[in-house]
Amino acid sequence: MKTFTATIRDTLAAELRRDPNVFLIGEDIGAYGGAFGVTRGLISEFGPNRIRDTPISEQALIGTAIGAAAAGLRPVAEIMFMDFITLAVDQLTNLAAKLHYIYKLPCPIVVRTPAGGGRGYGATHSQTLERLFTGTPGLHIAAPSTAADASALLQSAIRGATPVIFIEHKLLYPLRWEIGLTLPPPLPFGHANITHSGNNVTVVAWSYMAHLALTAANQLAAEGIGVEVVDLRTLAPLDEETITAAVRKTGRLLIVEEGPKTGGFAGEIAARIFETSYDYLEAPLRRLAGPDTPVPASRTLEAACIPTVETIANAIRELASL
Amino acid sequence: MTFHSDFDCYGRMVLIRRFEEAVERLFSEGRITGTAHVCIGQEAIAVGMAAAMQPNDAFTSTHRGHGHFLAMGGDPGRMMAEMFGKATGYAYGRAGSQMMSDLSLGFYGANGITAGSMGLACGLALQAQYHNTGRVVVCTIGDGASNEGMFHESLNLAALWHLPLVVVCENNGYAMSTPLSVGLANQSIAARAAAYGITGTAVDGNSLSAVRDAVSLALTQARSGKGLQLVECHTYRLSGHSKGDKREYRSPAEEAAAWENEPLARLAAELEKQYPDAPGRIAQLNQQAAETIAAAIEFAVSSPDPDPSTVCDDLFAPHLPTA
Ligand SMILES: Cc1ncc(C[n+]2csc(CCOP(=O)(O)OP(=O)(O)O)c2C)c(N)n1
Ligand SMILES: [Mg+2]
């Protein structure tokens, strides 16, 4: 049994060993090991040149990673909390995403970043901001929900040629999975995973919400409600084929998203299903997401902002009864 | 908040110390959750700045803001309630440790984004200049924050426009685990003033009087139309960066040496040298601080949780009257 954290660390170590051009860059990732301990200990094997601490300069560190990638290195950057990626959105949006299209330069950078609420960190340390990038062609986005998927996707992200935003949910870090001694093989982007099969309701989710959706599906099986859970694994590219097939199978769709409902990626999925599969829907599709408000620090208030196993299960029950 | 004497300043400094010790204890006991950055060892800067300010002046803070807030007159009970996420907290539990504010005290908030309050400070100063109110804004940041683009953009803009702004950098030697030598190409932050054609001074941040004098002078200059001032205060962060920091990146010997220079004991020693009745007065202030913090915790614990149905309230300001 290995934690999400340790699996990512081992994957980074394996990639650092495999390719001397791979290096890590970020704030407090060296001796400190990163705010969530993901890179802990790596500096003793790989040294400060490859586990590179930066000043608190998100824009410059991402820009530097992009330049190094364009010149042939393979930087894996860490942005300490996804909330702080806002300071580097320019470099990612206006440079990384356009580097190959305009300049014909490769941009094999990976930006790892912890996202999400549930730890009482407050409004500027709890956001899920994939929506800042889902509408930017030229970027790939991974949002795994298990340690094995995280490892497999991280390997292909590091070995690829495309800039990747790699989202690690903070609540996944301490969870444990049976991983085995060897890491899983790399997994190409754009392949969703059916993590639970059922005939009544399809649930589409990613990152920690996919983990909760699976838990809800297991509970509901006992009640006789069959849930088909589609774990997207990557938002860009999006595996529309798998989603579509799963929706057509059950005729009912719930999309679960952690962030505010307005402007979220769930809306994009809903629109696509409506375009392609309207005739297959037996009930109106549903989105379960956060309210349109910042994430407050108080546990009581924060809990009112984020879907839970219970609210997901209730939404599924309701949809199944329509 | 008015400070009539150095004893007043000591009283507030010891209150800050006890507040921060309580926060650390409550975290370790699991009674408060989330995160917090305490300022043990940096109390002289908080109180020195506040003592130099005039009632109408404004202040912007950082993630390490409890001391600043208390120095500006923040109520320990409501602050503690905010730490506990209670409805009686400064932001009804929305802010937590990192974003508390009280505009009635001129305290425009702690800020969870490194250097994130600098634009706000520039804007507050712009309003003061625009309406010629005589107000000066004090903006605190850390040494690590001086590496953000925001620091450089704000300094250039504020210098260019002669904004009534005093930027106080609390140089505590570390940004999280990153020592100055790993974070700054030029370790003097005051020296950066030259790049913007402004005055930069560096002072002993563990000396109440040194901080107060330097910030007073900077405020006078800024108020008289000379514009942006930069004051660097040298200090040491005696605790970990935040809860859970094992401080493996520095040695116990280094910390022990820093404790020898901590500002509270230094001020107590100075007062005892100057005033024969100091020991008794200090003991009384220590006692008062302990009682105030105990009462603050009691208030927080006995306060109700916020009502989850209020979670979307106040997202937008009510209609503002226009001219
Ligand atoms: C934009 C941004 N980047 C990184 C962080 C994480 N972080 C919080 S405090 C901190 C260190 C700040 O150092 P400094 O400015 O010296 O202040 P100190 O903590 O020493 O008071 C870091 C890296 C953040 N909150 N915001
Ligand atoms: Mg610092």
XYZ file of C-alpha atoms and ligand atoms in Angstrom:
672
model
C 0.000 0.000 0.000
C 1.482 3.284 -1.057
C 0.263 6.834 -0.678
C -0.497 9.103 -3.585
C 2.341 11.312 -2.327
C 4.927 8.519 -2.258
C 3.812 7.237 -5.653
C 4.338 10.616 -7.245
C 7.687 10.964 -5.503
C 8.803 7.543 -6.753
C 7.626 8.392 -10.257
C 9.576 11.636 -10.244
C 12.654 9.803 -8.971
C 12.342 7.162 -11.689
C 12.004 9.819 -14.382
C 14.975 11.764 -12.979
C 17.042 8.576 -13.126
C 15.882 7.693 -16.628
C 16.544 11.002 -18.320
C 19.277 13.428 -17.264
C 17.365 16.250 -18.946
C 14.517 15.914 -16.445
C 14.787 18.334 -13.525
C 12.441 19.733 -10.894
C 11.935 23.432 -10.265
C 9.788 25.128 -7.643
C 9.533 26.864 -4.295
C 10.832 24.981 -1.241
C 10.983 21.647 -3.102
C 14.573 20.848 -2.062
C 15.476 20.319 1.592
C 11.935 21.156 2.659
C 10.434 18.691 0.184
C 7.567 20.892 -0.965
C 4.604 22.151 1.046
C 3.008 18.685 0.879
C 6.223 16.687 1.098
C 5.988 15.265 -2.427
C 9.635 15.904 -3.295
C 10.970 15.087 0.174
C 14.349 13.412 0.051
C 14.874 13.790 -3.699
C 17.539 16.437 -3.229
C 19.852 13.956 -1.508
C 19.901 11.707 -4.562
C 19.737 14.301 -7.317
C 21.276 17.433 -5.814
C 20.236 21.077 -5.929
C 20.958 21.448 -9.627
C 18.149 19.045 -10.542
C 15.902 19.685 -7.545
C 16.021 23.399 -7.969
C 14.634 25.741 -5.328
C 13.523 29.093 -6.677
C 12.792 32.464 -5.114
C 9.075 33.184 -4.638
C 8.664 34.167 -8.275
C 5.968 32.075 -9.921
C 5.986 33.983 -13.170
C 9.749 33.748 -13.599
C 9.952 30.120 -12.539
C 7.311 29.014 -15.023
C 8.774 31.240 -17.723
C 12.219 29.776 -17.069
C 10.814 26.253 -17.232
C 9.243 27.062 -20.587
C 12.512 28.433 -21.947
C 14.483 25.454 -20.677
C 11.958 23.122 -22.295
C 12.150 24.949 -25.587
C 15.928 24.430 -25.498
C 15.663 20.686 -24.865
C 15.393 20.160 -21.116
C 12.393 18.537 -19.444
C 11.381 20.635 -16.466
C 8.819 19.478 -13.951
C 7.700 22.588 -12.123
C 5.798 22.671 -8.864
C 3.396 25.474 -8.019
C 2.925 25.140 -4.261
C -0.862 25.660 -4.307
C -2.886 25.815 -7.497
C -4.198 29.173 -6.305
C -0.738 30.641 -6.966
C -0.720 29.454 -10.576
C -2.698 32.629 -11.234
C 0.620 34.487 -11.023
C 1.937 32.409 -13.920
C -1.201 32.188 -16.052
C 0.288 34.650 -18.514
C 3.337 32.513 -19.203
C 1.241 29.367 -19.523
C -1.493 30.903 -21.629
C 0.412 33.342 -23.797
C 3.652 31.479 -24.156
C 3.575 27.750 -23.340
C 0.250 27.098 -25.051
C 1.373 28.865 -28.218
C 4.992 27.877 -28.363
C 4.633 25.125 -30.907
C 1.741 26.557 -32.880
C 3.485 29.869 -33.493
C 7.217 29.268 -33.059
C 7.401 25.541 -33.824
C 9.216 25.052 -30.519
C 8.487 22.037 -28.343
C 7.355 22.771 -24.796
C 7.662 19.615 -22.714
C 6.964 21.174 -19.340
C 4.876 19.658 -16.582
C 3.388 21.950 -13.960
C 2.449 19.875 -10.927
C 0.155 21.616 -8.509
C -1.907 20.700 -5.437
C -5.503 21.829 -5.721
C -8.789 21.745 -3.920
C -10.407 22.349 -0.567
C -11.276 20.259 2.425
C -8.425 21.256 4.669
C -9.655 24.572 5.989
C -6.921 26.563 4.273
C -9.225 29.377 3.225
C -10.157 31.264 0.100
C -6.719 31.606 -1.512
C -5.442 28.114 -0.741
C -8.401 25.860 -1.589
C -9.404 26.498 -5.168
C -9.716 24.128 -8.092
C -8.689 26.265 -11.037
C -8.565 23.885 -14.004
C -11.192 26.169 -15.540
C -8.446 28.748 -16.106
C -6.887 26.377 -18.617
C -9.633 24.200 -20.100
C -10.445 26.928 -22.595
C -6.846 27.413 -23.694
C -5.988 25.280 -26.728
C -2.395 24.057 -26.623
C -2.335 22.858 -23.031
C -2.952 19.370 -21.724
C -4.552 18.897 -18.315
C -4.343 15.829 -16.090
C -6.485 15.375 -12.982
C -6.009 11.799 -11.744
C -7.950 10.259 -8.871
C -5.710 7.314 -8.008
C -2.022 6.850 -7.307
C -1.530 4.459 -10.242
C -3.173 6.824 -12.699
C -1.142 9.713 -11.328
C 2.079 7.787 -11.851
C 1.147 6.588 -15.316
C -0.008 10.007 -16.479
C 2.939 11.800 -14.937
C 5.331 9.557 -16.845
C 3.719 10.318 -20.165
C 3.483 14.003 -19.285
C 7.213 14.175 -18.593
C 8.069 12.229 -21.740
C 5.693 14.124 -24.007
C 6.186 17.281 -26.053
C 3.234 19.287 -24.781
C 2.850 21.593 -21.780
C 0.847 19.807 -19.085
C -0.995 21.163 -16.069
C -0.909 18.258 -13.640
C -3.472 18.584 -10.864
C -2.916 16.755 -7.582
C -5.793 17.006 -5.145
C -4.611 17.681 -1.595
C -7.040 15.159 -0.113
C -5.608 12.391 -2.320
C -2.068 12.796 -0.968
C -2.469 10.697 2.195
C -4.668 8.005 0.616
C -3.129 4.601 -0.039
C -3.387 2.161 -2.933
C -1.956 -1.231 -3.807
C 0.660 -0.248 -6.357
C 3.093 -3.140 -6.490
C 6.827 -2.869 -6.620
C 7.148 -1.564 -10.141
C 5.444 1.581 -11.311
C 2.644 1.231 -13.868
C 3.568 1.878 -17.501
C 2.957 5.354 -18.941
C -0.653 6.060 -19.847
C -1.438 8.196 -22.870
C -3.617 11.225 -22.226
C -7.222 11.254 -23.398
C -8.363 7.919 -21.997
C -11.072 8.032 -19.373
C -11.552 5.064 -17.090
C -14.793 3.333 -16.162
C -14.097 2.740 -12.486
C -17.520 1.276 -11.668
C -20.136 -0.277 -13.946
C -23.849 0.156 -13.627
C -26.965 0.534 -15.742
C -28.966 3.275 -14.037
C -26.970 6.488 -13.811
C -23.677 7.670 -15.319
C -21.463 9.884 -13.201
C -18.618 11.821 -14.804
C -15.960 13.270 -12.516
C -12.216 13.807 -12.173
C -9.608 14.246 -9.475
C -10.918 13.886 -5.920
C -14.529 14.053 -7.056
C -13.979 10.871 -9.098
C -12.741 9.210 -5.922
C -15.878 10.303 -4.061
C -18.104 9.276 -6.963
C -16.643 5.779 -6.839
C -17.317 5.574 -3.106
C -20.884 6.712 -3.678
C -21.309 4.141 -6.460
C -20.152 1.344 -4.168
C -22.655 2.424 -1.519
C -25.513 2.685 -3.976
C -24.855 -0.778 -5.390
C -26.151 -2.091 -2.075
C -29.367 -0.168 -2.657
C -29.720 -1.640 -6.107
C -28.809 1.526 -7.999
C -26.282 0.770 -10.719
C -23.816 3.587 -11.256
C -21.466 3.878 -14.203
C -18.544 6.022 -13.021
C -16.411 7.708 -15.660
C -13.145 8.979 -14.225
C -11.885 11.400 -16.847
C -8.208 11.245 -15.797
C -7.424 14.005 -18.302
C -9.580 17.024 -19.141
C -7.502 17.893 -22.160
C -7.518 15.962 -24.310
C -11.036 14.886 -23.364
C -12.192 11.329 -23.985
C -15.576 12.240 -25.381
C -16.076 8.774 -26.814
C -16.021 7.038 -23.439
C -18.290 9.652 -21.867
C -20.761 9.424 -24.703
C -20.909 5.633 -24.606
C -21.414 5.660 -20.837
C -24.223 8.211 -21.080
C -25.974 6.333 -23.860
C -25.723 3.182 -21.765
C -27.666 4.559 -18.792
C -29.593 7.491 -20.264
C -28.897 9.492 -17.134
C -25.944 11.776 -16.464
C -24.596 13.469 -13.384
C -21.391 15.495 -13.648
C -19.614 16.256 -10.383
C -17.217 19.170 -10.082
C -15.551 20.643 -7.015
C -15.393 24.304 -8.048
C -18.225 26.797 -8.513
C -20.899 25.656 -10.932
C -20.727 28.724 -13.139
C -18.031 28.536 -15.764
C -16.917 25.078 -14.715
C -15.812 22.240 -16.962
C -18.966 20.302 -16.106
C -20.824 22.805 -18.269
C -18.634 21.898 -21.240
C -19.303 18.184 -20.795
C -23.027 18.833 -20.416
C -23.101 20.847 -23.622
C -21.289 18.176 -25.573
C -23.614 15.445 -24.362
C -26.567 17.600 -25.232
C -25.174 18.083 -28.731
C -24.426 14.448 -29.381
C -26.750 12.397 -27.208
C -29.909 14.365 -26.516
C -32.040 11.544 -27.875
C -30.519 9.071 -25.458
C -31.257 11.030 -22.287
C -34.126 9.676 -20.226
C -33.932 12.507 -17.713
C -32.429 15.997 -17.710
C -28.706 15.855 -17.124
C -27.490 17.256 -13.833
C -24.440 19.032 -12.485
C -23.419 18.831 -8.851
C -20.820 21.509 -8.129
C -19.832 24.113 -5.604
C -21.891 27.249 -5.087
C -20.726 30.427 -6.810
C -18.688 31.688 -3.898
C -15.092 31.617 -2.659
C -14.150 28.711 -0.399
C -14.299 29.947 3.206
C -11.846 28.801 5.881
C -14.326 27.681 8.560
C -14.908 23.941 8.359
C -18.644 24.409 8.712
C -18.793 26.842 5.815
C -16.251 25.016 3.685
C -18.281 21.819 3.959
C -21.216 23.671 2.421
C -19.101 24.441 -0.657
C -17.796 21.052 -1.727
C -19.694 17.952 -2.928
C -19.446 14.986 -0.569
C -20.161 11.258 -0.907
C -23.520 11.996 0.659
C -24.523 14.823 -1.677
C -23.268 12.839 -4.670
C -25.255 9.774 -3.583
C -28.359 11.894 -3.082
C -28.017 13.439 -6.514
C -27.655 9.980 -8.044
C -30.704 8.668 -6.166
C -32.748 11.609 -7.344
C -31.648 11.192 -10.931
C -32.337 7.464 -10.806
C -35.890 8.129 -9.619
C -36.764 10.514 -12.465
C -4.568 52.226 18.584
C -2.641 54.708 20.729
C 0.504 53.827 22.624
C 1.235 56.314 25.412
C 4.424 54.737 26.657
C 6.887 51.958 26.078
C 4.980 49.995 28.684
C 1.914 50.176 26.451
C 4.073 48.859 23.645
C 5.393 46.083 25.838
C 1.849 45.167 26.815
C 0.817 44.763 23.210
C 3.985 42.880 22.323
C 3.460 40.384 25.098
C -0.183 40.040 24.093
C 0.969 39.158 20.561
C 3.456 36.650 21.952
C 0.805 34.959 24.102
C -1.691 34.955 21.237
C 0.799 33.241 18.940
C 1.820 30.733 21.589
C -1.840 29.911 22.084
C -2.328 29.458 18.342
C 0.590 27.015 18.214
C -0.751 25.123 21.218
C -4.307 24.969 19.893
C -3.030 23.601 16.589
C -0.930 20.950 18.251
C -3.947 19.936 20.314
C -6.036 19.731 17.155
C -8.499 22.292 18.481
C -8.029 24.598 15.512
C -7.359 23.426 11.980
C -6.431 24.851 8.617
C -3.202 26.801 8.737
C -1.528 29.682 10.545
C 1.777 31.519 10.440
C 2.846 32.944 13.768
C 5.173 35.904 14.270
C 6.995 34.965 17.467
C 10.180 37.040 17.473
C 8.797 39.767 15.220
C 6.575 41.571 17.744
C 8.730 44.715 17.899
C 8.124 45.399 14.212
C 4.363 45.065 14.489
C 4.110 47.336 17.502
C 6.859 49.709 16.346
C 5.012 50.334 13.088
C 1.649 50.760 14.760
C 3.101 53.129 17.362
C 4.525 55.326 14.598
C 1.249 55.576 12.682
C -1.469 58.205 12.986
C -5.099 57.261 13.585
C -6.232 57.761 10.014
C -3.342 55.874 8.416
C -3.929 52.536 6.759
C -2.119 49.237 6.984
C -1.850 46.174 4.782
C -0.527 42.893 6.087
C 0.729 39.491 4.996
C 0.008 35.824 5.682
C 1.875 36.371 8.968
C -0.571 38.980 10.159
C -1.828 38.225 13.685
C 0.777 40.490 15.270
C 0.084 43.338 12.871
C -3.622 43.089 13.540
C -3.233 43.033 17.314
C -0.831 45.980 17.132
C -3.402 47.919 15.128
C -5.965 47.262 17.853
C -7.472 43.978 16.717
C -9.685 42.293 19.298
C -8.105 39.027 20.482
C -11.501 37.420 21.092
C -12.837 38.017 17.609
C -9.474 37.036 16.129
C -9.446 33.816 18.087
C -13.038 33.145 17.072
C -11.953 33.553 13.448
C -9.160 31.051 14.045
C -11.794 28.643 15.358
C -13.975 29.348 12.302
C -16.790 30.729 14.440
C -19.641 33.060 13.534
C -18.300 35.713 15.944
C -14.969 35.855 14.156
C -13.847 38.910 12.227
C -15.094 37.439 8.969
C -17.648 34.999 10.411
C -15.205 32.182 9.710
C -14.652 33.044 6.070
C -11.138 34.435 6.504
C -9.381 32.075 8.867
C -5.892 33.045 9.957
C -4.676 34.495 6.693
C -7.247 37.081 5.624
C -8.548 38.890 8.704
C -9.308 42.593 8.547
C -10.981 45.447 10.383
C -11.430 48.526 8.253
C -12.526 50.594 11.251
C -8.976 50.209 12.566
C -7.404 51.011 9.218
C -6.324 47.381 9.024
C -6.959 46.440 5.415
C -6.275 42.820 5.886
C -3.858 39.993 6.014
C -3.278 38.350 2.659
C -2.589 34.740 1.809
C -0.833 35.547 -1.431
C 2.817 36.503 -1.082
C 3.153 40.218 -2.016
C -0.563 40.086 -2.752
C -1.418 43.181 -0.740
C 1.018 45.513 -2.466
C -1.362 46.591 -5.188
C -4.068 47.205 -2.612
C -1.627 49.365 -0.643
C -0.725 51.370 -3.755
C -4.401 51.941 -4.453
C -5.160 53.043 -0.911
C -2.236 55.457 -1.181
C -3.481 56.690 -4.540
C -6.834 57.554 -2.974
C -5.053 59.435 -0.162
C -3.082 61.417 -2.713
C -6.119 61.939 -4.962
C -8.149 63.507 -2.162
C -5.126 64.889 -0.320
C -6.309 63.286 2.903
C -2.947 63.281 4.662
C -3.207 59.545 5.121
C -0.161 57.374 4.632
C -0.349 53.653 3.960
C 1.991 51.187 5.608
C 2.437 48.010 3.598
C 4.283 45.094 5.168
C 5.870 42.289 3.223
C 8.439 39.593 3.905
C 11.910 39.119 2.456
C 10.594 36.350 0.238
C 7.857 38.589 -1.094
C 10.498 40.976 -2.408
C 11.154 38.410 -5.145
C 7.681 38.598 -6.613
C 7.092 40.671 -9.720
C 4.423 42.476 -7.721
C 7.078 43.922 -5.416
C 9.029 45.464 -8.264
C 6.018 46.668 -10.205
C 4.513 48.277 -7.106
C 7.723 49.977 -6.033
C 8.287 51.431 -9.461
C 4.722 52.673 -9.774
C 4.541 54.088 -6.249
C 7.914 55.800 -6.625
C 6.965 57.184 -10.020
C 3.750 58.661 -8.678
C 5.169 59.725 -5.287
C 2.439 57.802 -3.520
C 2.179 58.286 0.260
C 3.285 54.731 0.949
C 5.755 53.164 3.357
C 6.769 49.621 2.495
C 8.131 47.809 5.526
C 9.971 44.606 4.758
C 10.190 42.201 7.666
C 13.397 40.436 6.822
C 13.244 37.395 9.087
C 15.938 35.475 7.265
C 13.700 32.915 5.628
C 10.944 32.501 3.142
C 9.496 29.216 4.273
C 12.638 27.031 4.143
C 14.530 29.295 1.777
C 17.243 31.388 3.437
C 18.118 34.778 2.014
C 21.264 33.382 0.410
C 19.165 31.023 -1.717
C 16.422 33.501 -2.509
C 18.026 36.884 -3.083
C 20.781 37.824 -5.509
C 21.461 40.919 -3.415
C 20.650 40.221 0.198
C 20.028 43.848 1.076
C 16.402 44.626 0.418
C 16.890 48.271 1.395
C 19.435 48.497 -1.417
C 16.688 47.848 -3.919
C 15.373 51.326 -3.176
C 18.175 52.778 -5.271
C 16.761 51.091 -8.347
C 13.597 53.120 -7.953
C 15.265 56.356 -6.876
C 13.765 56.277 -3.389
C 15.106 56.142 0.148
C 15.719 52.752 1.677
C 16.786 52.218 5.270
C 17.645 49.076 7.197
C 17.139 48.837 10.950
C 17.310 46.382 13.825
C 13.804 44.938 13.712
C 14.078 43.486 17.203
C 14.444 46.937 18.702
C 11.103 48.600 19.307
C 12.593 52.093 19.291
C 14.660 51.501 16.157
C 11.587 50.339 14.238
C 9.375 53.094 15.602
C 11.920 55.806 14.788
C 12.587 54.551 11.273
C 8.914 54.138 10.431
C 8.069 57.519 11.996
C 10.627 59.211 9.810
C 9.418 57.342 6.734
C 5.813 58.287 7.504
C 6.774 61.951 7.918
C 8.578 61.933 4.582
C 5.739 60.185 2.813
C 3.183 62.512 4.387
C 5.129 65.580 3.308
C 4.866 64.641 -0.353
C 8.220 62.891 -0.743
C 6.417 59.701 -1.723
C 7.366 56.056 -1.369
C 9.729 54.969 1.432
C 11.252 51.542 1.993
C 12.214 50.327 5.476
C 13.872 46.965 5.968
C 13.637 45.502 9.491
C 16.066 42.724 10.341
C 14.554 40.087 12.557
C 14.265 36.328 12.937
C 11.285 34.017 12.669
C 11.670 32.034 15.876
C 8.891 29.539 15.134
C 8.377 27.357 12.108
C 7.014 28.847 8.905
C 3.596 27.378 9.641
C 2.279 24.549 11.730
C 3.983 21.320 10.857
C 7.306 22.908 9.862
C 10.042 20.786 11.448
C 12.674 23.459 10.703
C 15.187 20.909 9.405
C 16.703 23.561 7.155
C 18.384 25.358 10.067
C 20.308 24.404 13.165
C 19.198 24.481 16.806
C 22.352 26.519 17.520
C 21.220 29.189 15.083
C 17.806 29.293 16.744
C 19.291 29.433 20.220
C 21.417 32.412 19.211
C 18.345 34.122 17.767
C 16.432 33.582 21.023
C 19.174 35.527 22.790
C 18.169 38.537 20.707
C 14.390 38.224 20.896
C 12.570 41.546 21.124
C 10.295 41.019 24.116
C 13.078 40.207 26.569
C 15.162 42.983 25.075
C 12.457 45.549 25.664
C 11.864 44.258 29.189
C 15.563 44.617 29.949
C 15.607 48.161 28.570
C 12.580 49.136 30.625
C 14.120 47.634 33.754
C 17.245 49.683 33.197
C 15.241 52.895 32.853
C 12.445 52.492 35.396
C 12.805 51.196 38.948
C 9.180 50.035 39.015
C 9.498 48.181 35.714
C 9.580 44.599 37.063
C 6.232 44.975 38.781
C 4.621 46.673 35.816
C 5.973 44.079 33.420
C 4.721 41.255 35.604
C 1.310 42.882 35.620
C 1.302 43.255 31.810
C 2.347 39.629 31.443
C -0.491 38.590 33.720
C -3.006 40.739 31.840
C -1.915 39.289 28.505
C -2.355 35.753 29.777
C -5.828 36.572 31.072
C -6.843 38.307 27.847
C -5.797 35.305 25.776
C -7.567 32.873 28.094
C -10.719 34.978 27.764
C -10.286 35.147 23.983
C -10.122 31.365 23.744
C -13.128 31.054 26.031
C -15.067 33.499 23.845
C -14.102 31.601 20.700
C -14.946 28.192 22.109
C -18.336 29.289 23.418
C -19.282 31.041 20.158
C -21.621 29.406 17.633
C -20.533 27.966 14.312
C -21.513 29.995 11.261
C -24.761 29.049 9.567
C -23.896 27.152 6.364
C -26.818 28.817 4.593
C -24.901 32.129 4.785
C -22.060 30.802 2.661
C -22.979 32.857 -0.403
C -23.778 36.065 1.485
C -21.818 39.272 0.894
C -20.308 38.139 -2.389
C -21.227 41.505 -3.846
C -21.184 44.872 -2.130
C -24.510 46.616 -1.802
C -25.216 49.495 -4.161
C -22.747 52.351 -3.669
C -23.891 55.968 -3.831
C -22.206 58.005 -6.561
C -21.514 61.735 -6.722
C 2.065 33.773 -4.596
C 2.415 32.894 -3.468
N 3.466 32.063 -3.599
C 3.806 31.237 -2.590
C 3.085 31.238 -1.426
C 3.414 30.248 -0.328
N 4.077 30.952 0.754
C 3.360 31.475 1.767
S 4.311 32.345 2.796
C 5.694 31.983 1.929
C 7.010 32.516 2.384
C 6.972 33.988 2.449
O 8.212 34.434 2.845
P 8.398 35.908 3.336
O 7.842 36.852 2.338
O 9.834 36.070 3.685
O 7.482 36.020 4.633
P 7.616 35.188 6.002
O 6.880 33.922 5.816
O 9.046 34.985 6.274
O 6.954 36.049 7.006
C 5.405 31.198 0.827
C 6.390 30.704 -0.139
C 1.983 32.112 -1.342
N 1.220 32.153 -0.239
N 1.675 32.935 -2.361
Mg 10.754 35.863 5.516
